[in-house]
Amino acid sequence: GQSLEQPSEVTAVEGAIVQINCTYQTSGFYGLSWYQQHDGGAPTFLSYNALDGLEETGRFSSFLSRSDSYGYLLLQELQMKDSASYFCAVGRRDTGRRALTFGSGTRLQVQP
Amino acid sequence: GAVVSQHPSWVICKSGTSVKIECRSLDFQATTMFWYRQFPKQSLMLMATSNEGSKATYEQGVEKDKFLINHASLTLSTLTVTSAHPEDSSFYICSARVGRGRSYNEQFFGPGTRLTVL
């Protein structure tokens, strides 16, 4: 099976940097993805790591260490609009890696 | 990026009735779509994989006779919640992958359908 663990909540102030960690257990690894979901909305794709290292996309970066089964999402220059839930996810082997198993989600609250 | 739509965005129904939710890929063809369910403040849980032209694959614990899935074309999958009960009240979201180009690893999600069963 697959399981992913994330902190349930994180609070930070505008302009700060926050890191959301994710540890996973999976038989067969097919990359770690990150999704953002605002209340009542659909998840939107943020990043994907298949190999070790850091991927940077604007204010968001994602890191992966396959040997540690660990990754994180780094959000810089936090803005109020970044308040949302963030999910890490891994591809499901039995669906050709296309369906996702999601972590429990981290609710980020950005304060003024 | 690719666009996935869902209809309706919300629905309220009486216990015992059936509700159909549509999921469409608007600018790409999707041989496979996925249906997830999300309870408040919880994660997304995969319910089933919808395959164009063949039977859906259901996750363990999901009743296939209760959650009917039809994937009749490359751009449309439907989820019908039959004989809905209050415990079926949830946020239902579909997704699909383009599977090529810059979006190869990205799942595109529909806006979701909030079902409330009275």
PDB file of C-alpha atoms in Angstrom:
ATOM      1  CA  GLY A   1       0.000   0.000   0.000  1.00  0.00           C
ATOM      2  CA  GLN A   2       0.851   3.633   0.098  1.00  0.00           C
ATOM      3  CA  SER A   3       0.745   6.190   2.872  1.00  0.00           C
ATOM      4  CA  LEU A   4       1.874   9.786   3.154  1.00  0.00           C
ATOM      5  CA  GLU A   5       2.257  11.912   6.270  1.00  0.00           C
ATOM      6  CA  GLN A   6       2.115  15.674   6.507  1.00  0.00           C
ATOM      7  CA  PRO A   7       1.644  18.122   9.362  1.00  0.00           C
ATOM      8  CA  SER A   8      -2.013  19.011   9.763  1.00  0.00           C
ATOM      9  CA  GLU A   9      -1.590  22.756  10.165  1.00  0.00           C
ATOM     10  CA  VAL A  10       1.031  25.438   9.673  1.00  0.00           C
ATOM     11  CA  THR A  11       0.755  29.135  10.454  1.00  0.00           C
ATOM     12  CA  ALA A  12       3.036  31.852   9.102  1.00  0.00           C
ATOM     13  CA  VAL A  13       3.006  35.585   8.453  1.00  0.00           C
ATOM     14  CA  GLU A  14       2.959  37.450   5.189  1.00  0.00           C
ATOM     15  CA  GLY A  15       6.350  37.702   3.559  1.00  0.00           C
ATOM     16  CA  ALA A  16       7.773  34.760   5.470  1.00  0.00           C
ATOM     17  CA  ILE A  17       9.012  31.396   4.228  1.00  0.00           C
ATOM     18  CA  VAL A  18       7.303  28.156   5.173  1.00  0.00           C
ATOM     19  CA  GLN A  19       8.239  24.543   4.590  1.00  0.00           C
ATOM     20  CA  ILE A  20       5.680  21.748   4.473  1.00  0.00           C
ATOM     21  CA  ASN A  21       7.155  18.296   4.914  1.00  0.00           C
ATOM     22  CA  CYS A  22       5.910  15.009   3.545  1.00  0.00           C
ATOM     23  CA  THR A  23       7.128  11.511   4.279  1.00  0.00           C
ATOM     24  CA  TYR A  24       5.837   8.588   2.296  1.00  0.00           C
ATOM     25  CA  GLN A  25       5.759   4.831   2.195  1.00  0.00           C
ATOM     26  CA  THR A  26       5.081   3.205  -1.116  1.00  0.00           C
ATOM     27  CA  SER A  27       5.849   0.016  -2.986  1.00  0.00           C
ATOM     28  CA  GLY A  28       7.302   1.382  -6.174  1.00  0.00           C
ATOM     29  CA  PHE A  29       7.916   5.098  -6.403  1.00  0.00           C
ATOM     30  CA  TYR A  30       6.578   7.165  -9.273  1.00  0.00           C
ATOM     31  CA  GLY A  31       7.288  10.704  -8.244  1.00  0.00           C
ATOM     32  CA  LEU A  32       6.024  13.082  -5.588  1.00  0.00           C
ATOM     33  CA  SER A  33       3.529  15.772  -6.506  1.00  0.00           C
ATOM     34  CA  TRP A  34       2.185  18.771  -4.653  1.00  0.00           C
ATOM     35  CA  TYR A  35      -1.294  20.230  -5.007  1.00  0.00           C
ATOM     36  CA  GLN A  36      -2.918  23.333  -3.583  1.00  0.00           C
ATOM     37  CA  GLN A  37      -6.588  23.435  -2.703  1.00  0.00           C
ATOM     38  CA  HIS A  38      -8.515  26.470  -1.536  1.00  0.00           C
ATOM     39  CA  ASP A  39     -11.663  25.892   0.499  1.00  0.00           C
ATOM     40  CA  GLY A  40     -14.442  24.671  -1.753  1.00  0.00           C
ATOM     41  CA  GLY A  41     -12.180  24.555  -4.783  1.00  0.00           C
ATOM     42  CA  ALA A  42     -10.432  21.973  -6.901  1.00  0.00           C
ATOM     43  CA  PRO A  43      -6.863  20.870  -6.297  1.00  0.00           C
ATOM     44  CA  THR A  44      -4.390  22.598  -8.578  1.00  0.00           C
ATOM     45  CA  PHE A  45      -0.991  21.264  -9.505  1.00  0.00           C
ATOM     46  CA  LEU A  46       2.056  22.960  -8.014  1.00  0.00           C
ATOM     47  CA  SER A  47       5.048  20.743  -8.703  1.00  0.00           C
ATOM     48  CA  TYR A  48       6.388  17.268  -9.367  1.00  0.00           C
ATOM     49  CA  ASN A  49       9.670  15.609  -8.369  1.00  0.00           C
ATOM     50  CA  ALA A  50      10.768  12.336  -9.860  1.00  0.00           C
ATOM     51  CA  LEU A  51      14.461  12.681  -9.023  1.00  0.00           C
ATOM     52  CA  ASP A  52      16.317  13.863  -5.941  1.00  0.00           C
ATOM     53  CA  GLY A  53      16.848  17.549  -5.593  1.00  0.00           C
ATOM     54  CA  LEU A  54      15.091  20.834  -5.751  1.00  0.00           C
ATOM     55  CA  GLU A  55      12.583  22.011  -8.337  1.00  0.00           C
ATOM     56  CA  GLU A  56      11.831  25.711  -8.395  1.00  0.00           C
ATOM     57  CA  THR A  57       8.756  27.364  -9.849  1.00  0.00           C
ATOM     58  CA  GLY A  58       8.497  31.001  -8.939  1.00  0.00           C
ATOM     59  CA  ARG A  59       7.812  31.421  -5.225  1.00  0.00           C
ATOM     60  CA  PHE A  60       7.284  27.696  -4.790  1.00  0.00           C
ATOM     61  CA  SER A  61      10.009  25.056  -4.644  1.00  0.00           C
ATOM     62  CA  SER A  62       9.783  21.350  -4.005  1.00  0.00           C
ATOM     63  CA  PHE A  63      12.468  18.997  -2.790  1.00  0.00           C
ATOM     64  CA  LEU A  64      12.769  15.236  -2.888  1.00  0.00           C
ATOM     65  CA  SER A  65      15.061  12.720  -1.230  1.00  0.00           C
ATOM     66  CA  ARG A  66      14.179   9.239  -2.391  1.00  0.00           C
ATOM     67  CA  SER A  67      16.628   7.565  -0.009  1.00  0.00           C
ATOM     68  CA  ASP A  68      14.799   9.197   2.907  1.00  0.00           C
ATOM     69  CA  SER A  69      11.302   8.816   1.383  1.00  0.00           C
ATOM     70  CA  TYR A  70      10.889  12.479   2.118  1.00  0.00           C
ATOM     71  CA  GLY A  71      10.006  15.646   0.348  1.00  0.00           C
ATOM     72  CA  TYR A  72       8.969  19.162   1.139  1.00  0.00           C
ATOM     73  CA  LEU A  73       7.247  22.121  -0.394  1.00  0.00           C
ATOM     74  CA  LEU A  74       8.818  25.504   0.231  1.00  0.00           C
ATOM     75  CA  LEU A  75       6.736  28.626  -0.120  1.00  0.00           C
ATOM     76  CA  GLN A  76       8.560  31.941  -0.151  1.00  0.00           C
ATOM     77  CA  GLU A  77       7.345  35.510   0.156  1.00  0.00           C
ATOM     78  CA  LEU A  78       4.072  34.300   1.559  1.00  0.00           C
ATOM     79  CA  GLN A  79       0.940  36.112   0.505  1.00  0.00           C
ATOM     80  CA  MET A  80      -2.524  36.036   2.036  1.00  0.00           C
ATOM     81  CA  LYS A  81      -3.805  34.186  -1.022  1.00  0.00           C
ATOM     82  CA  ASP A  82      -1.474  31.289  -0.184  1.00  0.00           C
ATOM     83  CA  SER A  83      -3.787  30.363   2.695  1.00  0.00           C
ATOM     84  CA  ALA A  84      -5.039  26.972   1.529  1.00  0.00           C
ATOM     85  CA  SER A  85      -4.553  23.265   2.023  1.00  0.00           C
ATOM     86  CA  TYR A  86      -1.493  21.643   0.492  1.00  0.00           C
ATOM     87  CA  PHE A  87      -1.370  17.972  -0.380  1.00  0.00           C
ATOM     88  CA  CYS A  88       1.544  15.794  -1.311  1.00  0.00           C
ATOM     89  CA  ALA A  89       0.693  12.817  -3.516  1.00  0.00           C
ATOM     90  CA  VAL A  90       2.290   9.820  -5.152  1.00  0.00           C
ATOM     91  CA  GLY A  91       1.292   8.009  -8.294  1.00  0.00           C
ATOM     92  CA  ARG A  92      -0.593   4.744  -7.960  1.00  0.00           C
ATOM     93  CA  ARG A  93       1.290   1.892  -9.556  1.00  0.00           C
ATOM     94  CA  ASP A  94      -1.850  -0.151 -10.154  1.00  0.00           C
ATOM     95  CA  THR A  95      -3.319   2.598 -12.324  1.00  0.00           C
ATOM     96  CA  GLY A  96      -0.230   3.056 -14.440  1.00  0.00           C
ATOM     97  CA  ARG A  97       0.867   5.802 -12.060  1.00  0.00           C
ATOM     98  CA  ARG A  98      -1.977   7.984 -13.182  1.00  0.00           C
ATOM     99  CA  ALA A  99      -4.285   7.976 -10.175  1.00  0.00           C
ATOM    100  CA  LEU A 100      -2.922   9.586  -7.050  1.00  0.00           C
ATOM    101  CA  THR A 101      -2.755   8.696  -3.399  1.00  0.00           C
ATOM    102  CA  PHE A 102      -2.898  11.895  -1.401  1.00  0.00           C
ATOM    103  CA  GLY A 103      -1.499  12.780   1.964  1.00  0.00           C
ATOM    104  CA  SER A 104      -3.852  14.053   4.627  1.00  0.00           C
ATOM    105  CA  GLY A 105      -3.134  17.650   3.719  1.00  0.00           C
ATOM    106  CA  THR A 106      -1.549  20.602   5.494  1.00  0.00           C
ATOM    107  CA  ARG A 107      -3.694  23.608   6.161  1.00  0.00           C
ATOM    108  CA  LEU A 108      -1.612  26.771   5.806  1.00  0.00           C
ATOM    109  CA  GLN A 109      -2.862  29.922   7.453  1.00  0.00           C
ATOM    110  CA  VAL A 110      -1.078  33.105   6.421  1.00  0.00           C
ATOM    111  CA  GLN A 111      -1.527  35.960   8.848  1.00  0.00           C
ATOM    112  CA  PRO A 112      -0.999  39.675   8.200  1.00  0.00           C
TER     113      PRO A 112
ATOM    114  CA  GLY B   1      -3.430  24.074 -19.204  1.00  0.00           C
ATOM    115  CA  ALA B   2      -6.089  21.473 -19.824  1.00  0.00           C
ATOM    116  CA  VAL B   3      -9.589  22.091 -18.523  1.00  0.00           C
ATOM    117  CA  VAL B   4     -11.906  19.652 -16.795  1.00  0.00           C
ATOM    118  CA  SER B   5     -15.464  20.665 -16.038  1.00  0.00           C
ATOM    119  CA  GLN B   6     -18.073  19.166 -13.754  1.00  0.00           C
ATOM    120  CA  HIS B   7     -21.806  19.563 -13.616  1.00  0.00           C
ATOM    121  CA  PRO B   8     -23.588  20.317 -11.422  1.00  0.00           C
ATOM    122  CA  SER B   9     -21.382  22.270  -9.053  1.00  0.00           C
ATOM    123  CA  TRP B  10     -23.732  21.524  -6.203  1.00  0.00           C
ATOM    124  CA  VAL B  11     -26.849  19.478  -5.688  1.00  0.00           C
ATOM    125  CA  ILE B  12     -29.274  18.914  -2.842  1.00  0.00           C
ATOM    126  CA  CYS B  13     -31.483  15.862  -2.987  1.00  0.00           C
ATOM    127  CA  LYS B  14     -33.787  13.817  -0.838  1.00  0.00           C
ATOM    128  CA  SER B  15     -32.710  10.529   0.635  1.00  0.00           C
ATOM    129  CA  GLY B  16     -33.431   7.643  -1.714  1.00  0.00           C
ATOM    130  CA  THR B  17     -33.082   9.572  -4.951  1.00  0.00           C
ATOM    131  CA  SER B  18     -30.329   9.213  -7.550  1.00  0.00           C
ATOM    132  CA  VAL B  19     -27.946  11.940  -8.628  1.00  0.00           C
ATOM    133  CA  LYS B  20     -25.845  12.075 -11.779  1.00  0.00           C
ATOM    134  CA  ILE B  21     -22.598  14.033 -11.931  1.00  0.00           C
ATOM    135  CA  GLU B  22     -20.886  14.759 -15.238  1.00  0.00           C
ATOM    136  CA  CYS B  23     -17.172  15.201 -15.784  1.00  0.00           C
ATOM    137  CA  ARG B  24     -15.918  16.543 -19.106  1.00  0.00           C
ATOM    138  CA  SER B  25     -12.474  17.141 -20.517  1.00  0.00           C
ATOM    139  CA  LEU B  26     -12.971  20.278 -22.564  1.00  0.00           C
ATOM    140  CA  ASP B  27      -9.845  20.570 -24.669  1.00  0.00           C
ATOM    141  CA  PHE B  28      -8.304  17.121 -24.619  1.00  0.00           C
ATOM    142  CA  GLN B  29      -9.334  13.504 -24.828  1.00  0.00           C
ATOM    143  CA  ALA B  30      -9.153  11.372 -21.722  1.00  0.00           C
ATOM    144  CA  THR B  31      -9.309   7.612 -22.045  1.00  0.00           C
ATOM    145  CA  THR B  32      -9.090   7.450 -18.277  1.00  0.00           C
ATOM    146  CA  MET B  33     -10.685   9.669 -15.673  1.00  0.00           C
ATOM    147  CA  PHE B  34     -10.644   9.355 -11.928  1.00  0.00           C
ATOM    148  CA  TRP B  35     -13.349   9.987  -9.355  1.00  0.00           C
ATOM    149  CA  TYR B  36     -12.387  11.128  -5.881  1.00  0.00           C
ATOM    150  CA  ARG B  37     -14.446  11.875  -2.804  1.00  0.00           C
ATOM    151  CA  GLN B  38     -13.499  14.370  -0.165  1.00  0.00           C
ATOM    152  CA  PHE B  39     -15.150  14.838   3.215  1.00  0.00           C
ATOM    153  CA  PRO B  40     -14.793  18.179   5.000  1.00  0.00           C
ATOM    154  CA  LYS B  41     -11.257  18.941   6.100  1.00  0.00           C
ATOM    155  CA  GLN B  42     -10.065  15.567   4.885  1.00  0.00           C
ATOM    156  CA  SER B  43      -7.984  14.300   2.021  1.00  0.00           C
ATOM    157  CA  LEU B  44      -9.104  13.171  -1.403  1.00  0.00           C
ATOM    158  CA  MET B  45      -9.832   9.478  -1.598  1.00  0.00           C
ATOM    159  CA  LEU B  46      -9.899   7.663  -4.913  1.00  0.00           C
ATOM    160  CA  MET B  47     -13.247   5.996  -5.513  1.00  0.00           C
ATOM    161  CA  ALA B  48     -12.836   4.547  -8.977  1.00  0.00           C
ATOM    162  CA  THR B  49     -11.001   4.705 -12.263  1.00  0.00           C
ATOM    163  CA  SER B  50     -13.249   5.372 -15.227  1.00  0.00           C
ATOM    164  CA  ASN B  51     -12.125   3.761 -18.490  1.00  0.00           C
ATOM    165  CA  GLU B  52     -13.545   4.796 -21.842  1.00  0.00           C
ATOM    166  CA  GLY B  53     -15.394   1.912 -23.447  1.00  0.00           C
ATOM    167  CA  SER B  54     -14.965  -0.509 -20.581  1.00  0.00           C
ATOM    168  CA  LYS B  55     -15.993  -1.097 -17.010  1.00  0.00           C
ATOM    169  CA  ALA B  56     -14.785   1.139 -14.253  1.00  0.00           C
ATOM    170  CA  THR B  57     -12.335  -0.115 -11.674  1.00  0.00           C
ATOM    171  CA  TYR B  58     -13.525   0.493  -8.133  1.00  0.00           C
ATOM    172  CA  GLU B  59     -11.434   0.909  -5.019  1.00  0.00           C
ATOM    173  CA  GLN B  60     -11.858  -1.501  -2.173  1.00  0.00           C
ATOM    174  CA  GLY B  61     -14.852  -0.578  -0.082  1.00  0.00           C
ATOM    175  CA  VAL B  62     -16.624   1.416  -2.805  1.00  0.00           C
ATOM    176  CA  GLU B  63     -19.913  -0.153  -3.835  1.00  0.00           C
ATOM    177  CA  LYS B  64     -20.070  -0.405  -7.606  1.00  0.00           C
ATOM    178  CA  ASP B  65     -23.851  -0.814  -7.584  1.00  0.00           C
ATOM    179  CA  LYS B  66     -24.243   2.371  -5.612  1.00  0.00           C
ATOM    180  CA  PHE B  67     -21.756   4.515  -7.490  1.00  0.00           C
ATOM    181  CA  LEU B  68     -22.378   3.837 -11.160  1.00  0.00           C
ATOM    182  CA  ILE B  69     -19.737   5.081 -13.552  1.00  0.00           C
ATOM    183  CA  ASN B  70     -20.144   5.391 -17.295  1.00  0.00           C
ATOM    184  CA  HIS B  71     -17.398   6.580 -19.618  1.00  0.00           C
ATOM    185  CA  ALA B  72     -19.161   6.631 -22.939  1.00  0.00           C
ATOM    186  CA  SER B  73     -16.820   8.940 -24.829  1.00  0.00           C
ATOM    187  CA  LEU B  74     -13.274  10.249 -24.704  1.00  0.00           C
ATOM    188  CA  THR B  75     -14.442  13.485 -23.124  1.00  0.00           C
ATOM    189  CA  LEU B  76     -17.239  12.462 -20.757  1.00  0.00           C
ATOM    190  CA  SER B  77     -17.491  10.359 -17.643  1.00  0.00           C
ATOM    191  CA  THR B  78     -20.540  10.259 -15.402  1.00  0.00           C
ATOM    192  CA  LEU B  79     -20.915   9.220 -11.789  1.00  0.00           C
ATOM    193  CA  THR B  80     -24.407   8.323 -10.602  1.00  0.00           C
ATOM    194  CA  VAL B  81     -25.008   8.052  -6.888  1.00  0.00           C
ATOM    195  CA  THR B  82     -27.967   5.712  -6.621  1.00  0.00           C
ATOM    196  CA  SER B  83     -30.394   5.713  -3.709  1.00  0.00           C
ATOM    197  CA  ALA B  84     -28.411   8.453  -2.021  1.00  0.00           C
ATOM    198  CA  HIS B  85     -28.342   8.681   1.756  1.00  0.00           C
ATOM    199  CA  PRO B  86     -27.096  11.421   4.077  1.00  0.00           C
ATOM    200  CA  GLU B  87     -23.786   9.615   4.565  1.00  0.00           C
ATOM    201  CA  ASP B  88     -23.149  10.035   0.831  1.00  0.00           C
ATOM    202  CA  SER B  89     -23.041  13.797   1.293  1.00  0.00           C
ATOM    203  CA  SER B  90     -19.564  14.821   0.205  1.00  0.00           C
ATOM    204  CA  PHE B  91     -17.479  16.705  -2.333  1.00  0.00           C
ATOM    205  CA  TYR B  92     -17.014  14.626  -5.479  1.00  0.00           C
ATOM    206  CA  ILE B  93     -14.129  15.556  -7.782  1.00  0.00           C
ATOM    207  CA  CYS B  94     -13.028  14.073 -11.065  1.00  0.00           C
ATOM    208  CA  SER B  95      -9.622  14.316 -12.674  1.00  0.00           C
ATOM    209  CA  ALA B  96      -7.732  13.363 -15.796  1.00  0.00           C
ATOM    210  CA  ARG B  97      -4.237  13.500 -17.194  1.00  0.00           C
ATOM    211  CA  VAL B  98      -3.277  14.857 -20.568  1.00  0.00           C
ATOM    212  CA  GLY B  99      -0.289  12.547 -20.412  1.00  0.00           C
ATOM    213  CA  ARG B 100       1.985  14.392 -22.786  1.00  0.00           C
ATOM    214  CA  GLY B 101       4.060  17.515 -23.175  1.00  0.00           C
ATOM    215  CA  ARG B 102       4.675  19.939 -20.366  1.00  0.00           C
ATOM    216  CA  SER B 103       1.638  18.655 -18.490  1.00  0.00           C
ATOM    217  CA  TYR B 104       2.768  15.039 -18.533  1.00  0.00           C
ATOM    218  CA  ASN B 105       2.860  14.604 -14.769  1.00  0.00           C
ATOM    219  CA  GLU B 106      -0.003  16.892 -13.930  1.00  0.00           C
ATOM    220  CA  GLN B 107      -3.498  15.805 -12.956  1.00  0.00           C
ATOM    221  CA  PHE B 108      -6.228  18.235 -13.937  1.00  0.00           C
ATOM    222  CA  PHE B 109      -9.144  18.346 -11.570  1.00  0.00           C
ATOM    223  CA  GLY B 110     -12.689  19.400 -12.164  1.00  0.00           C
ATOM    224  CA  PRO B 111     -14.166  22.078  -9.895  1.00  0.00           C
ATOM    225  CA  GLY B 112     -16.003  19.441  -7.874  1.00  0.00           C
ATOM    226  CA  THR B 113     -19.635  18.732  -7.070  1.00  0.00           C
ATOM    227  CA  ARG B 114     -20.931  19.226  -3.571  1.00  0.00           C
ATOM    228  CA  LEU B 115     -23.668  16.709  -2.855  1.00  0.00           C
ATOM    229  CA  THR B 116     -25.974  17.188   0.101  1.00  0.00           C
ATOM    230  CA  VAL B 117     -28.482  14.460   0.821  1.00  0.00           C
ATOM    231  CA  LEU B 118     -31.301  15.416   3.157  1.00  0.00           C
TER     232      LEU B 118
END
